[in-house]
mmCIF file of C-alpha atoms and ligand atoms in Angstrom:
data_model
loop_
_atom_site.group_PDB
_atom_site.id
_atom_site.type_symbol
_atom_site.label_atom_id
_atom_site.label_comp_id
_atom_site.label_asym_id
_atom_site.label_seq_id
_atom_site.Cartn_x
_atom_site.Cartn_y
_atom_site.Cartn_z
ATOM 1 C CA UNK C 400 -14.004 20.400 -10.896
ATOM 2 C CA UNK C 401 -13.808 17.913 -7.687
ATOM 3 C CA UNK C 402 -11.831 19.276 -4.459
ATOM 4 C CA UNK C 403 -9.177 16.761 -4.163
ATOM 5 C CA UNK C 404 -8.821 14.781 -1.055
ATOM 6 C CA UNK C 405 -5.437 14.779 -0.217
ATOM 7 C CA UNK C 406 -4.808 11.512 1.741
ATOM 8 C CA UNK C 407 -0.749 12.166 1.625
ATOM 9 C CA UNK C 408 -1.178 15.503 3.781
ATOM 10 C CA UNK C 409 -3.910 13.911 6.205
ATOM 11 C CA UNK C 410 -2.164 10.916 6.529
ATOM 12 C CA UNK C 411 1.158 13.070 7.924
ATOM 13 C CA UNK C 412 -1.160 15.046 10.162
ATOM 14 C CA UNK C 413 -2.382 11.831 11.656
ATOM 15 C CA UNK C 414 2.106 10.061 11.516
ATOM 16 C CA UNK C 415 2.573 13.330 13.510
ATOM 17 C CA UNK C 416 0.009 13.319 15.935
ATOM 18 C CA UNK C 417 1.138 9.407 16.198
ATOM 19 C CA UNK C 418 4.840 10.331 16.494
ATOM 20 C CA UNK C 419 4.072 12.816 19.325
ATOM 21 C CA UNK C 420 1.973 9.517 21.430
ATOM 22 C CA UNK C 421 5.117 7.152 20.904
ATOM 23 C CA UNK C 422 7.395 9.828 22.324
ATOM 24 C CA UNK C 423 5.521 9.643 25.481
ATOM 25 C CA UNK C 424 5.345 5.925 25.511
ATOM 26 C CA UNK C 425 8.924 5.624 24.950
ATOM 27 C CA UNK C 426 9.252 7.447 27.909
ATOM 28 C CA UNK C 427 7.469 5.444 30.113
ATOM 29 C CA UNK C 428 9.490 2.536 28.901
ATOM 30 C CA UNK C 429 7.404 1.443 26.370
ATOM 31 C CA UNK C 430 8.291 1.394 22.582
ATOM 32 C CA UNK C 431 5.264 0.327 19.953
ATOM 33 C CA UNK C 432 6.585 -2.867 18.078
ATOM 34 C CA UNK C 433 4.936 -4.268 15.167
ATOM 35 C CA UNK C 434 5.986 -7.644 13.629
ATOM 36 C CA UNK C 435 4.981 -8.328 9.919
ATOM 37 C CA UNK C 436 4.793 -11.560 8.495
ATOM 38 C CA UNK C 437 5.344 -11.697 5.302
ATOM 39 C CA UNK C 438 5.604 -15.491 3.146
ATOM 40 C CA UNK C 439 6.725 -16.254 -0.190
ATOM 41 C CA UNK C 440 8.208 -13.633 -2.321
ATOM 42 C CA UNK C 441 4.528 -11.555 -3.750
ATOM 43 C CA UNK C 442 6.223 -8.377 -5.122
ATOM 44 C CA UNK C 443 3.273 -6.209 -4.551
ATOM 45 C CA UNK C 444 3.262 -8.104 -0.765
ATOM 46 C CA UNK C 445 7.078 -6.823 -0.326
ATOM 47 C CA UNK C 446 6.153 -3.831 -1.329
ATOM 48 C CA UNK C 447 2.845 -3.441 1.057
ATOM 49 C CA UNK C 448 5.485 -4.867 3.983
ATOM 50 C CA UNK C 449 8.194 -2.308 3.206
ATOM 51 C CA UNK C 450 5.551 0.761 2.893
ATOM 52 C CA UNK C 451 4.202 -0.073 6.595
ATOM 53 C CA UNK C 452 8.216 -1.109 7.884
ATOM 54 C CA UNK C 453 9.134 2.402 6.578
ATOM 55 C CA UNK C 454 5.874 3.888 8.251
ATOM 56 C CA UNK C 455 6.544 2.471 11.474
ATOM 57 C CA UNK C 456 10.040 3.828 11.522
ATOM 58 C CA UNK C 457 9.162 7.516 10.737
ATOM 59 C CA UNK C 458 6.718 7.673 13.868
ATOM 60 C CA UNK C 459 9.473 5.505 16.375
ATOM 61 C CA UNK C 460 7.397 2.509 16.295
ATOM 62 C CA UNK C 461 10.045 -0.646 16.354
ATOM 63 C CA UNK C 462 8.980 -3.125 13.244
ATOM 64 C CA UNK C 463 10.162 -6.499 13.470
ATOM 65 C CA UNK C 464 9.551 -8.243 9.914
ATOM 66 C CA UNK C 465 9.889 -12.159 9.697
ATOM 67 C CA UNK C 466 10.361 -13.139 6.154
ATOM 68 C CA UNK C 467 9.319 -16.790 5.536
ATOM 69 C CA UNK C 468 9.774 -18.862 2.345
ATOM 70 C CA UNK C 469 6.752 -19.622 0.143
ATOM 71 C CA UNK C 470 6.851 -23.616 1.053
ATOM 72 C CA UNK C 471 6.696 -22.903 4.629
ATOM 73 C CA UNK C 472 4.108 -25.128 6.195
ATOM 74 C CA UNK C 473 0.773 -24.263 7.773
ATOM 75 C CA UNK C 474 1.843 -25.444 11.385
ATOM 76 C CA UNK C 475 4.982 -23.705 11.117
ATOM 77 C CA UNK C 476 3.132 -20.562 9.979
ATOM 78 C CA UNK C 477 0.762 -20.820 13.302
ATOM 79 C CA UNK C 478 3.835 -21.866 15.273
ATOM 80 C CA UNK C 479 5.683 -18.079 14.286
ATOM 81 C CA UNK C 480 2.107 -16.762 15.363
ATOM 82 C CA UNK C 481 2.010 -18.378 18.419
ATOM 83 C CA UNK C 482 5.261 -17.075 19.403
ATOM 84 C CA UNK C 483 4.649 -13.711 18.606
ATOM 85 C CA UNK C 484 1.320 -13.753 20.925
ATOM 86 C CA UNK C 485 3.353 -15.078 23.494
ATOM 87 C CA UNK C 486 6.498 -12.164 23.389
ATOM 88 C CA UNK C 487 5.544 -9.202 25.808
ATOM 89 C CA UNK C 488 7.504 -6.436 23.858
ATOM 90 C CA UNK C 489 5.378 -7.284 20.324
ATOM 91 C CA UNK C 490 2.389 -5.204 20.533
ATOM 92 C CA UNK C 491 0.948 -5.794 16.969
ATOM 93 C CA UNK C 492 1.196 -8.783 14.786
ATOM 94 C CA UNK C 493 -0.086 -8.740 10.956
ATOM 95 C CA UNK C 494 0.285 -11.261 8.604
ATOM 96 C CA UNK C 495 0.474 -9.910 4.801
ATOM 97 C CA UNK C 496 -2.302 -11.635 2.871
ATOM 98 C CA UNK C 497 -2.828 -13.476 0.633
ATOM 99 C CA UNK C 498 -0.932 -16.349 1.268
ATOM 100 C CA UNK C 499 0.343 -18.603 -0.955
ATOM 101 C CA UNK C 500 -1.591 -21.496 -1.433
ATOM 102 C CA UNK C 501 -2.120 -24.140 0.172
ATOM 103 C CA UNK C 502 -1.863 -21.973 3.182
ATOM 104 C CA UNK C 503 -5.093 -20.762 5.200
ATOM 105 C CA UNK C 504 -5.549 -16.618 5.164
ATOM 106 C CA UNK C 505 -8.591 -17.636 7.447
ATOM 107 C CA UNK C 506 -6.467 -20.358 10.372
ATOM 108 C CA UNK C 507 -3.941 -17.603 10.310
ATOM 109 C CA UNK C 508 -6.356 -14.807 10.975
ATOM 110 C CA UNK C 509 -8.209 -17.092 13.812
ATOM 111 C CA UNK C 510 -4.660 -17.988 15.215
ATOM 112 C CA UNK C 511 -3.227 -13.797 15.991
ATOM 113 C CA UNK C 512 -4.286 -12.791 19.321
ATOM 114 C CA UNK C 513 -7.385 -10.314 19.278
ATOM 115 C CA UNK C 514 -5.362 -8.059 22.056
ATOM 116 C CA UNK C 515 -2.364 -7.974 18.624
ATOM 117 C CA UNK C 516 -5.069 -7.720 15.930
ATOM 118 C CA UNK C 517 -3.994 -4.826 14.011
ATOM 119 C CA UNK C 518 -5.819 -5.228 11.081
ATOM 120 C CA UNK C 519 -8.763 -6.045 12.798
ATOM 121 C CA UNK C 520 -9.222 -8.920 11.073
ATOM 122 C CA UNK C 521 -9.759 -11.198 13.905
ATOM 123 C CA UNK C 522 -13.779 -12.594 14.486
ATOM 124 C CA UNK C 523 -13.601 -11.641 17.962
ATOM 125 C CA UNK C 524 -12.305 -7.865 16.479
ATOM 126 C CA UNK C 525 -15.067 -7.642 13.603
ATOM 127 C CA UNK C 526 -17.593 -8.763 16.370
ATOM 128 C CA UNK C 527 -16.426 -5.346 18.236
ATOM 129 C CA UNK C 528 -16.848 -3.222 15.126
ATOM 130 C CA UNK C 529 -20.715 -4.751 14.516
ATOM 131 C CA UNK C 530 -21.838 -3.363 17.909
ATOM 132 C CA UNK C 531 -19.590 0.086 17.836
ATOM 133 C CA UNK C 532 -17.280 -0.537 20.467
ATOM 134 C CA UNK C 533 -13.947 -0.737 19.157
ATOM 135 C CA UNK C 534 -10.616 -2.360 20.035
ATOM 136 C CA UNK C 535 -8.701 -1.842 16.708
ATOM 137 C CA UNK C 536 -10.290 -0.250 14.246
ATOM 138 C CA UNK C 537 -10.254 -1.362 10.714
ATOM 139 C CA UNK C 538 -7.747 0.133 9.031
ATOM 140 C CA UNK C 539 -8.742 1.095 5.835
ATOM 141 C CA UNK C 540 -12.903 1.792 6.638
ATOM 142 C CA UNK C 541 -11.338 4.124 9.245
ATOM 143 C CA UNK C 542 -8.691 5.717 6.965
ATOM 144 C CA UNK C 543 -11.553 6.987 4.914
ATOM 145 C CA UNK C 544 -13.632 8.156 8.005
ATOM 146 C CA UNK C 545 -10.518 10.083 9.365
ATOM 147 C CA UNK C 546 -10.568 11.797 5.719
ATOM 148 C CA UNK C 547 -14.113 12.806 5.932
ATOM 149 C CA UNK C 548 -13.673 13.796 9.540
ATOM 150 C CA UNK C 549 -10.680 16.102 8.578
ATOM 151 C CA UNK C 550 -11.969 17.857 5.321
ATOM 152 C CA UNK C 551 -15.278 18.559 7.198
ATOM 153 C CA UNK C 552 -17.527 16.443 5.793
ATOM 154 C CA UNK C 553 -20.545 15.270 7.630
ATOM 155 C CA UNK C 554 -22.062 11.631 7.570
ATOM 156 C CA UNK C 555 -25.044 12.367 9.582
ATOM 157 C CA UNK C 556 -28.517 12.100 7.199
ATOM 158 C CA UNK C 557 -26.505 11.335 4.284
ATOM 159 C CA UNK C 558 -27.405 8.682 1.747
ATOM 160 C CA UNK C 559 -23.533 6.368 1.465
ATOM 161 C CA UNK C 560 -23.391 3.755 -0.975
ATOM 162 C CA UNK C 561 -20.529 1.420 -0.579
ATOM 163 C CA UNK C 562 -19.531 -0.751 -3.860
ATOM 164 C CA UNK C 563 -17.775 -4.100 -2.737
ATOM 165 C CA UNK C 564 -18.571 -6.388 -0.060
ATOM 166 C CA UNK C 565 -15.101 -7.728 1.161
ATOM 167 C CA UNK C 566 -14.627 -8.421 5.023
ATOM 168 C CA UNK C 567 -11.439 -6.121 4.865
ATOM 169 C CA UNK C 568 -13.686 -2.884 3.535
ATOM 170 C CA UNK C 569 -16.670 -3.480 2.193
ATOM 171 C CA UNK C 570 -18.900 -4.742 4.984
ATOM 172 C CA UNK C 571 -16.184 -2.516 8.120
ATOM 173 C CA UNK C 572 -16.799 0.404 5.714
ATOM 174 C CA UNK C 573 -20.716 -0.071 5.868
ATOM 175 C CA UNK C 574 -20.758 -0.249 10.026
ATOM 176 C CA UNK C 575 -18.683 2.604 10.451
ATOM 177 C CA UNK C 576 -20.761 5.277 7.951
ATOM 178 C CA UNK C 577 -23.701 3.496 10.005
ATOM 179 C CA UNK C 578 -22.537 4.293 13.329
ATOM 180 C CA UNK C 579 -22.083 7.720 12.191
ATOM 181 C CA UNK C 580 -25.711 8.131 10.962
ATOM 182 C CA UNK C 581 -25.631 7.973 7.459
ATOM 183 C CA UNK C 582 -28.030 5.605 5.169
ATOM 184 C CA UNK C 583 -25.859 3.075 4.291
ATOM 185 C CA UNK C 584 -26.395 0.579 1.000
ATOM 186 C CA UNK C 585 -23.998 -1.830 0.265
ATOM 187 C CA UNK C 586 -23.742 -2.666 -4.044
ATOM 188 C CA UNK C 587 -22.070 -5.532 -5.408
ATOM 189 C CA UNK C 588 -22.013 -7.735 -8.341
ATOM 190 C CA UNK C 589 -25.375 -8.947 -8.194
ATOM 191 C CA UNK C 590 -26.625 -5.567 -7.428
ATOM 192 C CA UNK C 591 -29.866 -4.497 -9.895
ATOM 193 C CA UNK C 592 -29.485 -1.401 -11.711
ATOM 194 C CA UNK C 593 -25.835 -0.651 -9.518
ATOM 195 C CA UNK C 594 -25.737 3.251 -12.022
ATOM 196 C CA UNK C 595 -28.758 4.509 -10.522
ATOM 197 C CA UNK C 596 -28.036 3.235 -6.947
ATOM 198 C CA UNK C 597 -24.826 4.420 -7.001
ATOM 199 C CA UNK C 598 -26.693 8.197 -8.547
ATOM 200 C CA UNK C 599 -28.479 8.162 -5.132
ATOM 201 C CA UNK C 600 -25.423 8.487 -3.260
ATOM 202 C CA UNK C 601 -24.003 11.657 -0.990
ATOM 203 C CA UNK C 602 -21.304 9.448 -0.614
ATOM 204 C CA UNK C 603 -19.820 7.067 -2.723
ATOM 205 C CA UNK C 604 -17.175 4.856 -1.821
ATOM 206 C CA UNK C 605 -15.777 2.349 -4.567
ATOM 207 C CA UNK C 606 -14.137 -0.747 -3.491
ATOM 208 C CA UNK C 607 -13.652 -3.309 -6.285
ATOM 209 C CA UNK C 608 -10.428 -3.283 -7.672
ATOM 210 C CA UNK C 609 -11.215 -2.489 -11.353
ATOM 211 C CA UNK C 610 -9.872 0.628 -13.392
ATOM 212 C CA UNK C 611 -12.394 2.923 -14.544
ATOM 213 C CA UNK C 612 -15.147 1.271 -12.731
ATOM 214 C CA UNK C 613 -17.249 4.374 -11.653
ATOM 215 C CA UNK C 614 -17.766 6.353 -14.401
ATOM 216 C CA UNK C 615 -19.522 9.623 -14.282
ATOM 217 C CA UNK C 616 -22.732 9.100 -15.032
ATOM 218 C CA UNK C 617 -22.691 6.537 -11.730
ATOM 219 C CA UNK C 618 -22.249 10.230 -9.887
ATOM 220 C CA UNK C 619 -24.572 12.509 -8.087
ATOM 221 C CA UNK C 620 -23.128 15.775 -9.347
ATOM 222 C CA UNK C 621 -21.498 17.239 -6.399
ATOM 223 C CA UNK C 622 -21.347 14.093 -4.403
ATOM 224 C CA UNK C 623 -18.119 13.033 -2.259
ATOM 225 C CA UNK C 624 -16.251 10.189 -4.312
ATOM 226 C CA UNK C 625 -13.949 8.022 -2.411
ATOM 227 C CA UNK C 626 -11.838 5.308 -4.335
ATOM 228 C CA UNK C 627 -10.342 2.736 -2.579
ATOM 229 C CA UNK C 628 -9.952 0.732 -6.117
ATOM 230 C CA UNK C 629 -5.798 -0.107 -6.254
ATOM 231 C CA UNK C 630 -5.509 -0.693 -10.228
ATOM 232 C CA UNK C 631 -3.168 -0.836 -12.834
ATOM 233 C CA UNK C 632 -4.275 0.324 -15.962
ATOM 234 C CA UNK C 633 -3.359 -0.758 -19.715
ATOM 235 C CA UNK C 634 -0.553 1.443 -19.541
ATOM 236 C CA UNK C 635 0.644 -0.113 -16.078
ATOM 237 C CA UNK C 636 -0.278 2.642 -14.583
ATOM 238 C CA UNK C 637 -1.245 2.831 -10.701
ATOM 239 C CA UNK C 638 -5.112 3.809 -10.908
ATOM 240 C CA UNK C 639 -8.024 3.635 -8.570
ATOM 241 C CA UNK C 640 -11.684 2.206 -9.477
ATOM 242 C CA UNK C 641 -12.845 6.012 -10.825
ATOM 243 C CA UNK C 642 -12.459 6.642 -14.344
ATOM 244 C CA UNK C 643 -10.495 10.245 -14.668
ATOM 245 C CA UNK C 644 -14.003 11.928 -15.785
ATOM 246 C CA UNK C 645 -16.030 11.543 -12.640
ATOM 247 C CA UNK C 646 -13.483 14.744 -11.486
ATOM 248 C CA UNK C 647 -16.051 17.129 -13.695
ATOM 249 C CA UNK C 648 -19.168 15.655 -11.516
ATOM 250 C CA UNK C 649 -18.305 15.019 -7.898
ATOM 251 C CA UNK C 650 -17.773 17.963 -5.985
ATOM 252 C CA UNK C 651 -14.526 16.169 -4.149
ATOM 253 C CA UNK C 652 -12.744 13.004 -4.774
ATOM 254 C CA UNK C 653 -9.662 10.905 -2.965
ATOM 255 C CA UNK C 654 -6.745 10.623 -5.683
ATOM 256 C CA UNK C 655 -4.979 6.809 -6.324
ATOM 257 C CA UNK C 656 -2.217 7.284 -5.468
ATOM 258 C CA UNK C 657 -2.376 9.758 -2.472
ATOM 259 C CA UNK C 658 -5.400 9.274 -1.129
ATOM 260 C CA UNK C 659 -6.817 6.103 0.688
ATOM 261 C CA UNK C 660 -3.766 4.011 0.232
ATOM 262 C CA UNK C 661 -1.525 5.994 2.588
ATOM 263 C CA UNK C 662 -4.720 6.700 5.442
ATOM 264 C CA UNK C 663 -4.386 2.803 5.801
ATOM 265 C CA UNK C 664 -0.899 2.619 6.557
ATOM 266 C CA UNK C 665 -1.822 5.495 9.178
ATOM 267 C CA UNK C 666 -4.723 3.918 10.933
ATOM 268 C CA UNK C 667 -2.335 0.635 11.367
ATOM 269 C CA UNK C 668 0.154 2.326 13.155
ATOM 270 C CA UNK C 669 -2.543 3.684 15.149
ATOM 271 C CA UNK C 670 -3.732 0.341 15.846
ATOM 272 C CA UNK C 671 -0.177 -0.643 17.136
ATOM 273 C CA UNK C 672 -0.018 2.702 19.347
ATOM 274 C CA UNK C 673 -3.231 1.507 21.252
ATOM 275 C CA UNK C 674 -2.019 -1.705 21.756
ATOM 276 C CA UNK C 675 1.088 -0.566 23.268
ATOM 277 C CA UNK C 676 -0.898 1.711 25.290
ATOM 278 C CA UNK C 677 -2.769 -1.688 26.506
ATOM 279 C CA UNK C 678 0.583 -2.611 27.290
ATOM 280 C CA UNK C 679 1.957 0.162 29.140
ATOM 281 C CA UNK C 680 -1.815 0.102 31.163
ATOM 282 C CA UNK C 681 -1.485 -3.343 32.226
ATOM 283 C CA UNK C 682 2.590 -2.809 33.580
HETATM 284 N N1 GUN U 895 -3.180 -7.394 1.957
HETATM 285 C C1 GUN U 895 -3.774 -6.349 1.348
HETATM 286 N N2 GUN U 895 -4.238 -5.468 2.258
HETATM 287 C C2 GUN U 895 -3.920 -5.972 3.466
HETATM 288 C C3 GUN U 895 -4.119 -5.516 4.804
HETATM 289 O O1 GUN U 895 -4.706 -4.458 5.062
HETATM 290 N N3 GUN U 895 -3.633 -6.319 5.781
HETATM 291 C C4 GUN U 895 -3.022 -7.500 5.530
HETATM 292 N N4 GUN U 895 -2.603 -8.216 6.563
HETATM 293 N N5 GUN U 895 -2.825 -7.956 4.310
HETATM 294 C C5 GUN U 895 -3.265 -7.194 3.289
#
């Protein structure tokens, strides 16, 4: 049976550790704000906001949410933006995608300043992660380093296959496993033969947003299985991308929920403590 990842109990080592750095800003003067944009009324987007509003608060970083209506217009979007890169005491600025249509995930993304880019979403950001030399790090790619990191698990040598090719964790997840050494392939959905590719893997990290996706015999028996896969499943369920059975064949696995999902949330507020850090630097 898989040793379970648990991302809850990591991800309040890492609020603590946070919660200890914000103290010490706080003292110089500087508190950690966040502002969250969040348009239109997307119940699983409200729900995203008020998980990382509620996240902020337990480590004393200040969140600032701006709620917008869903028929707010694209220059009025990049007009809240704009303000926000211009206000000294907002450190980190994220923008809850998607948006509703017609509005532009990509102009908004282009429009946050790179020195605010919590999400790391930003061109100038993703061109920092492709040559190792972070300024924010991606949150969820590095949520599921900081697991690996803290249950001992080495990268180095390793054979990591990554399923999913998205610019929010697909291709960040790739670079990081890379910078750490391992052979990295990325699968997707025109990948040949994806079962036995995925066999090959020391690693496996599953990133497509379908329930029972990775099934068992897609596992190298003892391999590490991480799911970043946020499901529902035909009983409405919360589920990841790994079908329940792939627990008799990897030797550990990340739970949904409990395991990614709240590493995420961590990694942003770490994102907005570094920022504010910037801040404090440049008093
Ligand atoms: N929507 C789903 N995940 C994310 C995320 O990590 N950041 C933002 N801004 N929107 C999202």
């Amino acid at each position: 049976m898989a040793i379970c990842i648990d991302g809850k109990r990591i991800a309040g080592e890492v609020r603590a550790e946070l919660a200890t750095e914000v103290r010490k800003l706080c003292e110089a003067g500087v508190q950690p704000c966040l502002a969250v944009i969040i348009v239109g009324d997307n119940p699983a987007s409200r729900i995203y906001v008020n998980n990382k509003k509620k996240a902020c608060a337990e480590v004393g970083i200040r969140s600032e949410e701006i709620a917008l209506p869903a028929d707010t217009t694209q220059e009025e979007l990049l007009a809240c933006i704009k303000a926000l890169n211009e206000k000294e005491d907002v450190d980190g600025i994220l923008c809850q995608l998607p948006l509703p249509s017609p509005l532009d995930d990509k102009a908004v993304i282009a429009a946050i300043a790179p020195s605010k880019d919590v999400d790391a979403f930003h061109a100038e950001n993703v061109g920092h992660i492709m040559i190792g030399d972070y300024a924010f790090l991606p949150c969820t790619p590095a949520g599921v380093m900081e697991l690996l990191h803290r249950t001992n698990i080495s990268v180095a040598g390793k054979e990591c296959v990554v399923i999913g090719r998205s610019n929010i964790v697909g291709k960040p997840m790739a670079m990081l496993l890379l910078h750490e050494n391992a052979t990295v392939t990325i699968c997707h959905s025109r990948t040949a033969d994806l079962e036995s590719v995925c066999r090959r893997a020391d690693i496996l990290v599953s990133a497509v947003g379908r329930a029972d996706f990775v099934t068992a015999q897609m596992v190298k028996p003892g391999a590490v299985v991480i799911d970043v896969g946020m499901n529902r499943n035909k009983d409405g369920k919360l589920c990841g991308d790994v079908a329940p059975e792939v627990a008799e064949v990897a030797g550990y696995l990340t739970p949904v929920p409990g395991g990614v999902g709240p590493m995420t949330i961590a990694m942003l507020l770490k994102n907005t403590v570094t920022a504010a850090k910037r801040r404090l630097e440049n008093f």
